[in-house]
Coordinates of C-alpha atoms in Angstrom, one line a residue:
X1 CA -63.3 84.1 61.5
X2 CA -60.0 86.1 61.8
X3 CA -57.9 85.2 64.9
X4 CA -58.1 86.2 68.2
X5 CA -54.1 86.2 68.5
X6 CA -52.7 89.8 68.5
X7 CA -49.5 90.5 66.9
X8 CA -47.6 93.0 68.9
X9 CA -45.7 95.8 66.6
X10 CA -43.3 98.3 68.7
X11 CA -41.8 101.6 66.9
X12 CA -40.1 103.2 69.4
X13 CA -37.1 103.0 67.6
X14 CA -39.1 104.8 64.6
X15 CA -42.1 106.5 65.6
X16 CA -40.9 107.3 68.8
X17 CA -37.4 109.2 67.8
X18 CA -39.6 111.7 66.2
X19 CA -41.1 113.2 69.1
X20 CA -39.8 116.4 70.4
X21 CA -36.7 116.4 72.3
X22 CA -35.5 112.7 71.5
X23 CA -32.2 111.9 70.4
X24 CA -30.9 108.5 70.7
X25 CA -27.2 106.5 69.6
X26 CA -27.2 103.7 67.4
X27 CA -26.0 102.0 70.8
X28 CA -29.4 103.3 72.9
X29 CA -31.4 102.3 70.1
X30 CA -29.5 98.6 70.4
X31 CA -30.4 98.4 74.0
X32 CA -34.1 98.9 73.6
X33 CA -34.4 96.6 71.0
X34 CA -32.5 94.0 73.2
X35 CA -35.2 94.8 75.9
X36 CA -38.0 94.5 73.4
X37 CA -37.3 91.2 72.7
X38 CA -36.8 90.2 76.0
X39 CA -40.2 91.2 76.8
X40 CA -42.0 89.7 73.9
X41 CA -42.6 92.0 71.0
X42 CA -43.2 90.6 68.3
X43 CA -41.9 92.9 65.7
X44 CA -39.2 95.9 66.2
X45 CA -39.1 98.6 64.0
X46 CA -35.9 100.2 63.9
X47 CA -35.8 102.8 61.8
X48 CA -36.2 104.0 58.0
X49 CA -32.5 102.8 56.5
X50 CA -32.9 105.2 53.1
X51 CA -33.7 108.4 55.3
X52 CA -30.4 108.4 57.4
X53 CA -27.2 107.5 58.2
X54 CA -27.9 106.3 62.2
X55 CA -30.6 103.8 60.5
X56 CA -28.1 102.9 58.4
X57 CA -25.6 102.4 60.6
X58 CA -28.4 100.6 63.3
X59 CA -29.6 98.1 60.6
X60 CA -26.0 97.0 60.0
X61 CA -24.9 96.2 63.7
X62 CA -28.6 95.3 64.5
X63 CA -27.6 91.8 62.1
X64 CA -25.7 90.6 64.7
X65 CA -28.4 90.8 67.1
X66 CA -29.6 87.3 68.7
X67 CA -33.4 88.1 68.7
X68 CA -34.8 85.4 70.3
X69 CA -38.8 86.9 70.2
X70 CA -38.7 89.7 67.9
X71 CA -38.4 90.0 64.2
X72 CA -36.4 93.2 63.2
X73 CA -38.3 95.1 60.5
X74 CA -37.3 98.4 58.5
X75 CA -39.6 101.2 57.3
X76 CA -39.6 103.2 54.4
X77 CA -42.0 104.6 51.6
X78 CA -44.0 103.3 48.4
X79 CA -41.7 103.8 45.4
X80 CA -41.4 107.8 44.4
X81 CA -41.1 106.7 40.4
X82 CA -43.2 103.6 38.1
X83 CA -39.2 101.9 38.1
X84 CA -39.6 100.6 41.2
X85 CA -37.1 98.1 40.6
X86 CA -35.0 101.4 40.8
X87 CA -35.7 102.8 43.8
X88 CA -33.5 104.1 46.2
X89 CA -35.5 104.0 48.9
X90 CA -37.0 100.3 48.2
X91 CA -33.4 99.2 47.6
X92 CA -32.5 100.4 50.7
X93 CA -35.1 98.8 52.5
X94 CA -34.0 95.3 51.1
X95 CA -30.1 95.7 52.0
X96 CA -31.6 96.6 55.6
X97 CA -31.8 92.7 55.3
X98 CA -34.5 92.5 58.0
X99 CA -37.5 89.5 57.7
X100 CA -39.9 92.0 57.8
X101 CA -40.5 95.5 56.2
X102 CA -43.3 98.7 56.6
X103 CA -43.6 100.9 53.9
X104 CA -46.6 103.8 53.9
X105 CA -48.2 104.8 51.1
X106 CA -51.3 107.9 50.3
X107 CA -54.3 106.5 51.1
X108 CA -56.4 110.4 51.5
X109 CA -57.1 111.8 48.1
X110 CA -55.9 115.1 49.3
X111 CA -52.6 114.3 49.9
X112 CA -52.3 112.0 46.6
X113 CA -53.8 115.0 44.6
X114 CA -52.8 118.1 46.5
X115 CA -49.1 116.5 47.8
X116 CA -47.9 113.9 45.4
X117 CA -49.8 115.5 42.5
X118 CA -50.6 112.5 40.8
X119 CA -54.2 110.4 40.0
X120 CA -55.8 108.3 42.3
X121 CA -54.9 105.2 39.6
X122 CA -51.3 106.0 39.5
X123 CA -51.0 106.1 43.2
X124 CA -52.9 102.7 43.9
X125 CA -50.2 101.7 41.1
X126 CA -47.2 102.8 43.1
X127 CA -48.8 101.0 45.3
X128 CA -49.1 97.6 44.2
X129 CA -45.7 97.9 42.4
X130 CA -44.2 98.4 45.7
X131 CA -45.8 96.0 48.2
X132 CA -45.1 93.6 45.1
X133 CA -41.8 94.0 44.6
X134 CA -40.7 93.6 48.3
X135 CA -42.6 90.5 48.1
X136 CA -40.8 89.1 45.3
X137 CA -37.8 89.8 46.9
X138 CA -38.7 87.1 49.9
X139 CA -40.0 90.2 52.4
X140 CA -42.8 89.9 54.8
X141 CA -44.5 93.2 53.9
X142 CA -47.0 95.1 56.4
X143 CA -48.8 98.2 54.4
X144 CA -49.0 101.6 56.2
X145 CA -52.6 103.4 54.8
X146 CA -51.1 106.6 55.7
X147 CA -54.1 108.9 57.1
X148 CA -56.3 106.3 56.3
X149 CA -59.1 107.4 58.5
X150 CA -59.5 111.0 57.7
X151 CA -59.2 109.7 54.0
X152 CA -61.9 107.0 54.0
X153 CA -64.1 109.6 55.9
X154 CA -63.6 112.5 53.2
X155 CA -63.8 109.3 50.2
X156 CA -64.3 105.6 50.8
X157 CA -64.4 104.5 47.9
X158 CA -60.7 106.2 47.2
X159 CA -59.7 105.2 50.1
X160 CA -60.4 101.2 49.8
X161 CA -59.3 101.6 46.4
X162 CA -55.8 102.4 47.8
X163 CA -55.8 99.3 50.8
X164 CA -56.9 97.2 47.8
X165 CA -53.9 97.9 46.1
X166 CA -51.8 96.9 48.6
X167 CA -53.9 93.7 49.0
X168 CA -53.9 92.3 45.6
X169 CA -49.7 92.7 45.8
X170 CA -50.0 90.3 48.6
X171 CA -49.5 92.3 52.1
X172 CA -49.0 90.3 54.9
X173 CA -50.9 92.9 57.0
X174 CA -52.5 96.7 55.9
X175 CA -52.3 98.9 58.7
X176 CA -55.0 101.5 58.7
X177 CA -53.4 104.3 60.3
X178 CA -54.9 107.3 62.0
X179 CA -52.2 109.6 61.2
X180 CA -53.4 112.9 62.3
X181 CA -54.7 111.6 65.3
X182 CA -58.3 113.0 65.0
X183 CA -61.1 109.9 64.9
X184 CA -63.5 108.8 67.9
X185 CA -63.7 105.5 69.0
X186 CA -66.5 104.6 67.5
X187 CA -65.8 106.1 64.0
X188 CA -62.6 103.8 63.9
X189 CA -64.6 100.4 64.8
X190 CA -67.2 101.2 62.6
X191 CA -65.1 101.9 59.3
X192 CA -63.0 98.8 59.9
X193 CA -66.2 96.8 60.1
X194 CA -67.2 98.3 57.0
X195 CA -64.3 97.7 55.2
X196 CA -63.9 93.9 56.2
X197 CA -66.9 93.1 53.9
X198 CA -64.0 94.0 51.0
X199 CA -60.5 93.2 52.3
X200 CA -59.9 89.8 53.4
X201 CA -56.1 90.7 54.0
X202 CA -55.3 90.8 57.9
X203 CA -55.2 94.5 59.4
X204 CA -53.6 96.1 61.8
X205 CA -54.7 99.4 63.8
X206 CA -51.7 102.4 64.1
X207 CA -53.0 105.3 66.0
X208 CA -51.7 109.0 67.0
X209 CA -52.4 110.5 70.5
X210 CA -53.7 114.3 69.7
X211 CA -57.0 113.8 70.8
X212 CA -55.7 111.8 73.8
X213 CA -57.5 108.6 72.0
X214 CA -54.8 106.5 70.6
X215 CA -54.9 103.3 73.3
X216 CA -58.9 103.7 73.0
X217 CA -59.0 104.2 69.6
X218 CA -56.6 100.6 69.1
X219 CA -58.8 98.9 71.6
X220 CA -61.9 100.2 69.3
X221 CA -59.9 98.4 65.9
X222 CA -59.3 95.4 67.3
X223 CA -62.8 95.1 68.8
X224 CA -63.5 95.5 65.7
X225 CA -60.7 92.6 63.9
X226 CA -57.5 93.9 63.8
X227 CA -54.9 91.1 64.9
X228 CA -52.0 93.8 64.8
X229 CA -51.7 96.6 66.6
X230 CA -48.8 99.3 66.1
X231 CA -47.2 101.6 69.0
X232 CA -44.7 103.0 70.8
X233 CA -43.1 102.5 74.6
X234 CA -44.9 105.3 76.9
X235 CA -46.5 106.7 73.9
X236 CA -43.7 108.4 72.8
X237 CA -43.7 109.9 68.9
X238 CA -44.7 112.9 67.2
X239 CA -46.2 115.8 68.1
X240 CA -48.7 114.2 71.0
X241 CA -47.3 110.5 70.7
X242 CA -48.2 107.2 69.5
X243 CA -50.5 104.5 71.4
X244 CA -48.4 103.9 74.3
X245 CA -47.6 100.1 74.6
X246 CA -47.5 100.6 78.4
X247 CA -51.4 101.2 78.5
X248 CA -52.2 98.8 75.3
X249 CA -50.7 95.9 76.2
X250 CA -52.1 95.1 80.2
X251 CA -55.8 96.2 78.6
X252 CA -55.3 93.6 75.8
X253 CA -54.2 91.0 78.0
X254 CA -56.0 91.7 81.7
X255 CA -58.8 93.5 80.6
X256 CA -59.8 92.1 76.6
X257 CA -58.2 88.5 78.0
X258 CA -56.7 88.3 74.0
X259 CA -53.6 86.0 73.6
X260 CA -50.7 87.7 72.0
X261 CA -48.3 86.0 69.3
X262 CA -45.3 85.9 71.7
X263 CA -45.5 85.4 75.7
X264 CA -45.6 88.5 77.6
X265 CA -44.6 88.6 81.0
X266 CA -46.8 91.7 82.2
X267 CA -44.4 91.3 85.5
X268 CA -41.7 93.4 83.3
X269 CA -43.6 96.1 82.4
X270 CA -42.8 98.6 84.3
X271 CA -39.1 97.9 84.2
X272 CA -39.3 98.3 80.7
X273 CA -41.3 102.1 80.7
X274 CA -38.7 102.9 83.2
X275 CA -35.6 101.5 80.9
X276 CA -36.5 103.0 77.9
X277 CA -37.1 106.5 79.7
X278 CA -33.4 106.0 81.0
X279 CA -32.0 105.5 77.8
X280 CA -34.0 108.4 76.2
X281 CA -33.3 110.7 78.9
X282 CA -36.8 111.1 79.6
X283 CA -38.3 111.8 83.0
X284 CA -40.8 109.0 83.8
X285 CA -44.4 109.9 83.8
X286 CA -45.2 109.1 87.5
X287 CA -48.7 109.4 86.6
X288 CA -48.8 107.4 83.9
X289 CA -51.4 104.5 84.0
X290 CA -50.5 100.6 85.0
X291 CA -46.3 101.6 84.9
X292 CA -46.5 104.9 86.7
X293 CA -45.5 105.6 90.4
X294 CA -48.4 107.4 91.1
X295 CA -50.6 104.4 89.1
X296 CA -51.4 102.9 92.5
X297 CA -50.8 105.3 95.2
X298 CA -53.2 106.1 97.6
X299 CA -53.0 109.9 100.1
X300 CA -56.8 109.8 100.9
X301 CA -57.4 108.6 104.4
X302 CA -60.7 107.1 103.2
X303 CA -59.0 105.3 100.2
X304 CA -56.1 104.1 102.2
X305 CA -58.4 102.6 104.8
X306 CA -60.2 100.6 102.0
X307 CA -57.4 99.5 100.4
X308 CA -55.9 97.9 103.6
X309 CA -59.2 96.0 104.1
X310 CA -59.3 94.7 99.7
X311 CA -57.1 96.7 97.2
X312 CA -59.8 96.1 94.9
X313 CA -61.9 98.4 96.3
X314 CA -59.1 101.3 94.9
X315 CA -57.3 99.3 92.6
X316 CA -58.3 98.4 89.2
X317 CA -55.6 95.6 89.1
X318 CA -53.1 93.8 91.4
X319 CA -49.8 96.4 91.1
X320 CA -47.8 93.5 90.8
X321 CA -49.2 91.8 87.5
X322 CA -47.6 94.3 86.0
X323 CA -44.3 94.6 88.0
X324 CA -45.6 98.2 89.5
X325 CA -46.1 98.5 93.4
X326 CA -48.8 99.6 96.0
X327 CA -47.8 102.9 97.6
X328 CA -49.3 105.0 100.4
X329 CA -48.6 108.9 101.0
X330 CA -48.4 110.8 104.1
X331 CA -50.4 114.3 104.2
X332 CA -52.9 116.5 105.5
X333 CA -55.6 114.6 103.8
X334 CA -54.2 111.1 105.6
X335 CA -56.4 109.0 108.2
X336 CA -55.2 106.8 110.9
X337 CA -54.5 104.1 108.3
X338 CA -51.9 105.9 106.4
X339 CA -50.2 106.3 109.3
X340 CA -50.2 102.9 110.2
X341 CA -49.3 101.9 106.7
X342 CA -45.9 103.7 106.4
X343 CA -44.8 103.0 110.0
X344 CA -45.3 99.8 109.1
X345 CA -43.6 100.1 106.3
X346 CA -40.4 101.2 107.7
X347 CA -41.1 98.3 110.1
X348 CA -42.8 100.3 113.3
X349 CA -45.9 98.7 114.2
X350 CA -48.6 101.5 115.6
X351 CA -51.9 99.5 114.6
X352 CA -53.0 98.9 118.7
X353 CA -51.7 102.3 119.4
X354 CA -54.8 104.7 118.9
X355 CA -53.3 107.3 120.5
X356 CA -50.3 107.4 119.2
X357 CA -51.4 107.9 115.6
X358 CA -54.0 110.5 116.5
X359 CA -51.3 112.1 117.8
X360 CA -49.2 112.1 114.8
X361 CA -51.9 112.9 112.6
X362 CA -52.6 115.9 114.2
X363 CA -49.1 116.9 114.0
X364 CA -48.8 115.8 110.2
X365 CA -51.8 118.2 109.1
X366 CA -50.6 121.1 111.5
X367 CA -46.9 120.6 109.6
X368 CA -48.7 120.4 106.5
X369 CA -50.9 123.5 107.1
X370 CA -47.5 125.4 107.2
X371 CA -46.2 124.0 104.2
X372 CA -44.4 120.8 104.8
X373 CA -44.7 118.0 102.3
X374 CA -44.2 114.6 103.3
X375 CA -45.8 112.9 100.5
X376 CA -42.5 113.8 98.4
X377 CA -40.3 113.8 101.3
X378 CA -40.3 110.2 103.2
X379 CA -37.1 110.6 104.8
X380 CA -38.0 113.7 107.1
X381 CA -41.4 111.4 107.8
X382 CA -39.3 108.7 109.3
X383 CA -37.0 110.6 111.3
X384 CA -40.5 112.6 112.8
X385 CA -42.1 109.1 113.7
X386 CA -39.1 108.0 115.3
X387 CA -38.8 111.5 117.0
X388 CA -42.4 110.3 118.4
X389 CA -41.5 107.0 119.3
X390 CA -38.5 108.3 121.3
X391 CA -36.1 106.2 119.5
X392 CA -34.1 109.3 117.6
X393 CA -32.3 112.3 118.5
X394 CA -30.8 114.7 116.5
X395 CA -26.8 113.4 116.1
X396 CA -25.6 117.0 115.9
X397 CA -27.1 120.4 116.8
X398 CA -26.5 123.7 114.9
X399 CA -25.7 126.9 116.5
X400 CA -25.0 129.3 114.3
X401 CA -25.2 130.0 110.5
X402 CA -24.1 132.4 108.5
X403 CA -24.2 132.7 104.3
X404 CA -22.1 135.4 102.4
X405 CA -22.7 135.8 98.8
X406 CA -19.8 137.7 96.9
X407 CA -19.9 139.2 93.5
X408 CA -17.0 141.2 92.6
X409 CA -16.4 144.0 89.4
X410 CA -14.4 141.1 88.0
X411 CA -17.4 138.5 87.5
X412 CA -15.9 136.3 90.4
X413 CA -19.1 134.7 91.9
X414 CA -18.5 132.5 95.1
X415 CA -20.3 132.2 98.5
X416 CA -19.1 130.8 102.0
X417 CA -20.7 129.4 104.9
X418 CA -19.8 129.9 108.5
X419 CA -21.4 127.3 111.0
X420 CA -20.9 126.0 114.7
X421 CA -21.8 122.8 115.5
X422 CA -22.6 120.5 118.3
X423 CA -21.8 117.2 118.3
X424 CA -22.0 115.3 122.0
X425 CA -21.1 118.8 123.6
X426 CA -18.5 119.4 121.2
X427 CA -18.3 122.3 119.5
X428 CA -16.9 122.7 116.0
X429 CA -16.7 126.0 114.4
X430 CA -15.8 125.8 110.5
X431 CA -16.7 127.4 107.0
X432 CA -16.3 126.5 103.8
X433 CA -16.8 128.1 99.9
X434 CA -19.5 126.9 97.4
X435 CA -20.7 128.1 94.1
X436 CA -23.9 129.0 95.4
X437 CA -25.1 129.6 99.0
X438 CA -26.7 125.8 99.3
X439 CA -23.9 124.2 98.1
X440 CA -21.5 125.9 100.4
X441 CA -23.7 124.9 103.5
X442 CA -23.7 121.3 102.3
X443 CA -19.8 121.8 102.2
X444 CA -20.2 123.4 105.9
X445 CA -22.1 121.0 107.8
X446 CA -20.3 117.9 105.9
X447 CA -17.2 119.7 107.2
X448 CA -18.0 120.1 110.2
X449 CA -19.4 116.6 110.8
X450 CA -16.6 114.9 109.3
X451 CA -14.6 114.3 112.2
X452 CA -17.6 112.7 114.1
X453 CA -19.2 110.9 111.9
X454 CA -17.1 109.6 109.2
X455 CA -19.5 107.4 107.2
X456 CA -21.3 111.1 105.4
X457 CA -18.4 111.3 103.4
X458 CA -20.0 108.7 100.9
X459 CA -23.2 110.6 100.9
X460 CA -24.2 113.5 98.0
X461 CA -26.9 115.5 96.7
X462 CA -28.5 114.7 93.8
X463 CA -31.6 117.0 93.7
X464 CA -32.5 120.3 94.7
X465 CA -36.1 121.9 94.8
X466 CA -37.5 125.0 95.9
X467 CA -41.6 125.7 95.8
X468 CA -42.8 129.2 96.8
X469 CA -45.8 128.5 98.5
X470 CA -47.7 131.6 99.1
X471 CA -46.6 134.1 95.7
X472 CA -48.7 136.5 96.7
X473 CA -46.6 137.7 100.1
X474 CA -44.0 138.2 97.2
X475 CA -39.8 137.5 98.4
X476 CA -41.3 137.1 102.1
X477 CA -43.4 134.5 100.8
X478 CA -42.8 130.6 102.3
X479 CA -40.5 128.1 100.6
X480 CA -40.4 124.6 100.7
X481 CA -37.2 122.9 100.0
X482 CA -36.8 119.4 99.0
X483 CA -33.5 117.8 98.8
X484 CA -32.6 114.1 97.9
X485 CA -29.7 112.6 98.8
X486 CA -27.9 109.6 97.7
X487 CA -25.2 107.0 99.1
X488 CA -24.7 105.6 96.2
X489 CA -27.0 102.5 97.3
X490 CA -30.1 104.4 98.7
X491 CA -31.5 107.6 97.4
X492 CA -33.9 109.6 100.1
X493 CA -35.4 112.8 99.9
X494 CA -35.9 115.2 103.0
X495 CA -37.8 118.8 103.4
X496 CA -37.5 121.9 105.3
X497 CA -40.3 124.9 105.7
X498 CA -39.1 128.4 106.4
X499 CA -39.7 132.5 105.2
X500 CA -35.6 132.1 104.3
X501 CA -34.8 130.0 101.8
X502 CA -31.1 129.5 103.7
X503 CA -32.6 128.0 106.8
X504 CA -35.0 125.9 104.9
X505 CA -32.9 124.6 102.7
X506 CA -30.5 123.7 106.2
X507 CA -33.5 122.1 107.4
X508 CA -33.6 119.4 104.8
X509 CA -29.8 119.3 104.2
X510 CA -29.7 118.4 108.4
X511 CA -32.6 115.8 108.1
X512 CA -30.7 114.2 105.3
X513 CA -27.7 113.8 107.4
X514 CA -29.2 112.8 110.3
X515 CA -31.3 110.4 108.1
X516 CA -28.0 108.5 106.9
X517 CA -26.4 108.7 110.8
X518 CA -30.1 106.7 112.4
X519 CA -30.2 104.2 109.5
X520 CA -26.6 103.5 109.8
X521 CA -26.5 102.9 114.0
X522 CA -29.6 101.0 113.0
X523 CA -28.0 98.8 111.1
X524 CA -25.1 98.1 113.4
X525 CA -27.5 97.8 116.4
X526 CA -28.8 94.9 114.1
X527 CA -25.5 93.6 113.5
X528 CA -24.6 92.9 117.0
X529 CA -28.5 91.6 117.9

């Protein structure tokens, strides 16, 4: 009986730096393995040391590294020639000086006949001279079976042939990879069951995304006896990714309730998607599952309701076992009990009040009917609930607006903003330049506000979004404007709805002031309570 204990093998590093659009330092590629080990991976691959100078370069620095869960391990390829012991790539492998090292090898006929040109024997020879070698050198050695899958289906007995190759050299673990991504479920637990009548060796399960199967298809091999699973932070990799970690892992632990070689603490999960799409400059995948913002959101009022009574009945798992968080959206599809939810959130308490949140419900779905969004826009939701409650006023009031946009026969581009604003019956009457006609009304109103209200000057904004919402009344069609805003300490995000894209975009830029004005009296009002 193999055992139940699932070894944990992360190639973001690897794998993952091939996808499209990825390019990572040897210093990012340091800080994810630091976080790797922190989080209990078992082994890291960090690159292929004979293909490049940044794995190179990675494997040298990455010696000094205090791994205190993690084995570093390097990848490379079988031997290209029968003098292994010559080698380039083998050799490089070994002065990589990791513990552990990957190499793949042919394990589909067509590639060993069509690509490497060579007989099935001679490949299953490269083969064990390879594994065997690495092993004589002191190397813990996991086998990649290349294709593995769409090579045992087109020719098992080449296929196990090939694995048994790698097992008779002594290979720690073969890895049956489903390179092109293409198997089912079922056809990958039923060929691994097969072939455990004939290889005693442990294996291990690496699988491609392009049928959108990779977690399922791991789950299927190590329903099946695979102890060691291969795969990538947020499924990152080529062409449609690797098994993404972020999925994997919680279903092995929560859902298959199998033990892993190293502790996890699920609780760091989400940090850790979130990191490593920092580092890589990668927008995080909001609906991505367990780690994802959206992963336990609820906008339906029917959902929400249920949720407040048992977050089982919409949740699959608590948020926090795996460091995520319970979230509810205001829209034109929310009940009563969304609108209890966030006021209570920002700490107004509206549950006895019946009225109250009929009333801003209606008003919500009538806003929403004409294009506001308050699902993305939080900040505009607060200041409209306290506009409710009675407990806000606009801090300034603008009277006039205009936007010039200048293009000269030189290429000079510039625009300027003329506003008057009121401020406690003061009237202040000021323009100001910008490279575009948003930017110099930002410039404007924080201009003009200035004087009165000092503490904006910290404030900036970080996003901009425009959505036509009705393309088919052409450039007299609706916009929606989103803008998020930033102090530095707090980030909040505001809307404004309008036929011009000027005054909606000086709807959102005036909720965003007034936003940072109401939360900073707040705060002083607290102060002196």
């Amino acid at each position: 009986m193999k055992t139940e204990t699932i070894e944990l093998f992360d190639t973001t590093l690897r794998d993952g730096t091939q996808a499209e659009g990825i390019n990572i330092s040897v210093q990012d590629k340091m800080e994810i393995a630091i976080k790797l080990d922190e989080f209990g991976i078992d082994i890291i691959e960090g690159g292929w040391p004979g293909s490049n100078p940044r794995d190179e370069e990675f494997f040298r620095i990455a010696k000094q590294l205090n791994l205190k869960n993690a084995q570093m391990c390097a990848f490379g390829s079988t031997a290209r020639s029968f003098k292994v012991s010559e080698d380039y790539n083998l050799n490089a492998l070994l002065l990589a000086e990791t513990p552990v090292i990957s190499i793949f090898g042919k394990t589909w006929k067509l590639h060993v006949e069509k690509g490497l040109k060579i007989s099935g024997s001679e490949n299953a020879e490269l083969i064990y001279n390879s594994v065997s070698f690495l092993k004589q050198n002191g190397r813990r050695v996991i086998y990649d079976a290349e294709h593995f899958f769409d090579g045992y289906k087109d020719d098992p007995e080449f296929a196990l042939k090939m694995i048994s190759a790698a097992q008779q050299a002594g290979a720690d673990v073969i890895t049956l990879c489903d390179t092109n991504g293409g198997s089912m479920p079922d056809e990958v637990f039923n060929i691994i069951q097969e072939i455990s009548k004939s290889i005693t060796a442990k294996l291990g399960i690496h699988t491609h995304n392009d049928s959108e199967l990779a977690v399922a298809n791991a789950i299927s091999a190590i329903k099946a006896g695979a102890v060691h699973v291969q795969g990538t932070i947020n499924g990152v990799g080529e062409r449609c990714g690797n098994a993404n970690l972020c999925s994997l892992i919680p279903n092995i632990i929560l859902k298959m309730k199998k033990k892993t070689k190293s502790k996890i603490d699920l609780k760091n999960l989400t940090l850790l998607s979130n990191y490593t799409s920092e580092v890589m400059n990668l927008v995080p995948n909001s609906r991505a599952p367990f780690t994802g913002k959206s992963a336990f959101t609820h906008k339906g009022g029917i959902h929400v309701s249920a949720v407040l009574k048992d977050s089982r009945m919409y949740e699959h798992i608590e948020p926090s076992s795996v460091g995520n968080k319970q979230r509810v959206l205001v829209s034109d599809l929310a009940g009563q009990s969304n609108i209890k939810y966030k006021a209570k959130e920002i700490g107004i308490d509206i549950w006895g009040n019946k009225d109250l949140s009929r009333k801003l419900i209606a008003h919500i779905k009538s806003l929403e009917f004409e294009g506001y969004q308050f699902d993305g826009a939080e900040a505009s939701f607060e200041l409209l609930l306290h506009t409710e409650m009675n407990d806000f006023k606009p801090y300034f009031r603008i009277l006039y607006s205009k936007v010039n946009v200048m293009n000269d026969v030189t290429g000079t581009k510039e625009a300027e903003a003329v506003l008057k604003v009121e401020v406690n019956g003061e009237v202040e009457h000021t323009a100001s330049n910008g490279d575009g006609p948003v930017n110099a009304l930002d410039n404007a109103l924080r201009k003009a506000l200035l004087r009165f209200y000092p503490e904006i000057s910290l404030m900036k904004l970080i996003d901009y979004k425009v959505r036509v919402l009705d393309e088919k009344q052409g450039t007299s069609a609706k916009v929606r404007v989103l803008i998020q805003s930033s102090d530095g300490f707090e980030n909040w995000t505001t809307v404004g709805v309008d036929r011009n894209i000027i005054d909606a975009s000086l709807e959102a830029l005036s909720d965003s002031i007034n936003y940072k004005l109401y939360k900073i009296n707040k705060s002083k009002v607290s102060q002196v309570i």
